[in-house]
Coordinates of C-alpha atoms in Angstrom, one line a residue:
X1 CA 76.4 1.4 58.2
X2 CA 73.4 0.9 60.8
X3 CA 72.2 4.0 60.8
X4 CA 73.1 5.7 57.6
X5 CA 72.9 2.5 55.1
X6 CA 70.2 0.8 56.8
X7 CA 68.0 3.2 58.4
X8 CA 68.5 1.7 61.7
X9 CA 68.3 4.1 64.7
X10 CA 68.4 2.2 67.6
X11 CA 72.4 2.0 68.2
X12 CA 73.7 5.2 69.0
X13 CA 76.7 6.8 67.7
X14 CA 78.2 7.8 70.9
X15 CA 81.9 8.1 70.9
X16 CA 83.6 6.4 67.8
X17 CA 86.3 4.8 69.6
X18 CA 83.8 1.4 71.3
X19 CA 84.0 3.1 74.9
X20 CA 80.8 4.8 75.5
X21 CA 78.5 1.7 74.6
X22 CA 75.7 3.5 73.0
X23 CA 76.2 1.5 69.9
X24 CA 76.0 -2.1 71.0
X25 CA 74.1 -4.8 69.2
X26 CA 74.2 -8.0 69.4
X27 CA 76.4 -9.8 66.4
X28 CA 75.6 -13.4 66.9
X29 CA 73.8 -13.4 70.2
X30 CA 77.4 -11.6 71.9
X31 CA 77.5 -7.9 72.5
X32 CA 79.7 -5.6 70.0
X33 CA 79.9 -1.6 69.9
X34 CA 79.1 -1.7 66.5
X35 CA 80.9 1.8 66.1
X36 CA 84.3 0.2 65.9
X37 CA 83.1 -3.3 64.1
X38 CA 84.2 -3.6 60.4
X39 CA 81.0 -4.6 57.9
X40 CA 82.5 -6.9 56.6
X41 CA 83.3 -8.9 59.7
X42 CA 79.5 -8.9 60.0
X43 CA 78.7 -10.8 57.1
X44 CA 76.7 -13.9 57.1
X45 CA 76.2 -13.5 60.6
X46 CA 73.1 -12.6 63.1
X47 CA 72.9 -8.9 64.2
X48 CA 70.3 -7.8 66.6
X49 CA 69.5 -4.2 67.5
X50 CA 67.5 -3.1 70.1
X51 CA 64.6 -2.8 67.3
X52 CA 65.0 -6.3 66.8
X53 CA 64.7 -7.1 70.8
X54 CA 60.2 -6.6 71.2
X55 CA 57.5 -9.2 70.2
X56 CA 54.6 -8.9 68.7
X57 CA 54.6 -5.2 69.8
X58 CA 55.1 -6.0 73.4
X59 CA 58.4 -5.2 74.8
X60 CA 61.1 -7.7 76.0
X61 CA 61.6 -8.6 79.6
X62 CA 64.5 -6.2 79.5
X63 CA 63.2 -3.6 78.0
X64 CA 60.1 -4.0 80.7
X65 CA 62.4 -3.4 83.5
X66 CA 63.6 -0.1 81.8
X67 CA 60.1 1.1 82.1
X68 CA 59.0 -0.2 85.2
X69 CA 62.1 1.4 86.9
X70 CA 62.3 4.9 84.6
X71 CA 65.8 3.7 83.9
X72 CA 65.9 6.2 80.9
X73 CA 66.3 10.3 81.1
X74 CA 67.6 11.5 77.6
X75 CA 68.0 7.6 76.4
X76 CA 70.3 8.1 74.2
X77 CA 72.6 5.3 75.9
X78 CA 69.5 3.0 76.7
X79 CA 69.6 0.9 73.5
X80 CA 73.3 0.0 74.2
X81 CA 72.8 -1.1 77.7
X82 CA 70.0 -2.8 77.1
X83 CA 71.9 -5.3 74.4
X84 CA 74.3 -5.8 76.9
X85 CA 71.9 -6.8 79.9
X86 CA 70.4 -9.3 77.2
X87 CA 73.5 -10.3 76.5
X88 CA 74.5 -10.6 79.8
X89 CA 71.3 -12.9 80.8
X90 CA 71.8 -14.9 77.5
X91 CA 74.8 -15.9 79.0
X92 CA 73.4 -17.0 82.0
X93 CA 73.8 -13.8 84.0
X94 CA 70.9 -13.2 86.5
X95 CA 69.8 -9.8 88.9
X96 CA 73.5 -8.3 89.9
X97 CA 75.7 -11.0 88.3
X98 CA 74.6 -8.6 85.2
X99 CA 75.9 -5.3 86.1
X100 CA 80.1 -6.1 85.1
X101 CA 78.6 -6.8 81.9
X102 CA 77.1 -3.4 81.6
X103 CA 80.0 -1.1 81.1
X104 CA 78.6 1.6 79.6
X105 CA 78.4 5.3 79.7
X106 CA 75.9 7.5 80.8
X107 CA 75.6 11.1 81.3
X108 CA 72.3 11.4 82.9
X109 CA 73.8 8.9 85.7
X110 CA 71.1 6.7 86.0
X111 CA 73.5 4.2 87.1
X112 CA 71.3 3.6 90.2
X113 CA 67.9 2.8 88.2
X114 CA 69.9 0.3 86.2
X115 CA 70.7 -1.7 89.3
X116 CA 67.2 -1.8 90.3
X117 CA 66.3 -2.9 86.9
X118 CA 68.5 -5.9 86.3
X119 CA 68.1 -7.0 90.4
X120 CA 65.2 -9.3 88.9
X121 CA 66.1 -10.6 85.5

């Protein structure tokens, strides 16, 4: 519904069955894969997707540390992890304590730029 109904193209369809990740958002403030959510669990409530993350044209903290590290290759999983890293520090989560949260796939295996990415948020 994101991305067909609503023109959104931030989350990803990955894999359709909420392992991959690439479609997370955030559905009041906690992270969903959106691929396997219902629409109409979703109503009345707060979703955030990674378009809805930036301010004022400059990009969130997160996002930042995606750049300043090159964390992306293709991108197409980027948005997903992203949500959950804010997710993640929303809940309190700081520098490694983040990474468990981040259990997404990624086929460019920039597993190891993500690490250096969160160590300071």
């Amino acid at each position: 519904a994101l991305r067909d109904e609503l023109d959104v193209k931030g989350p990803k369809y990955g894999c359709g069955i909420a392992q991959c990740g690439s479609c997370t958002v955030l559905i009041d403030g906690e992270p969903v894969r959106s691929c396997s959510y219902p629409v109409s669990a979703a109503a009345g409530r707060k979703i955030t997707t990674i378009e809805g993350l930036a301010q004022r044209g400059r990009p969130h903290p997160v996002q930042q540390a995606w750049i300043q590290n090159q964390v992306p290759q293709c991108g197409y999983c980027q948005p997903g992890m992203i949500m959950a890293t804010e997710a993640a520090r929303r809940a309190g989560h700081h520098g490694n304590e983040i990474l468990p949260e981040v259990q997404h796939l990624c086929v460019c295996g920039t597993y190891q730029r993500i690490r250096q990415a969160v160590q300071y948020l």
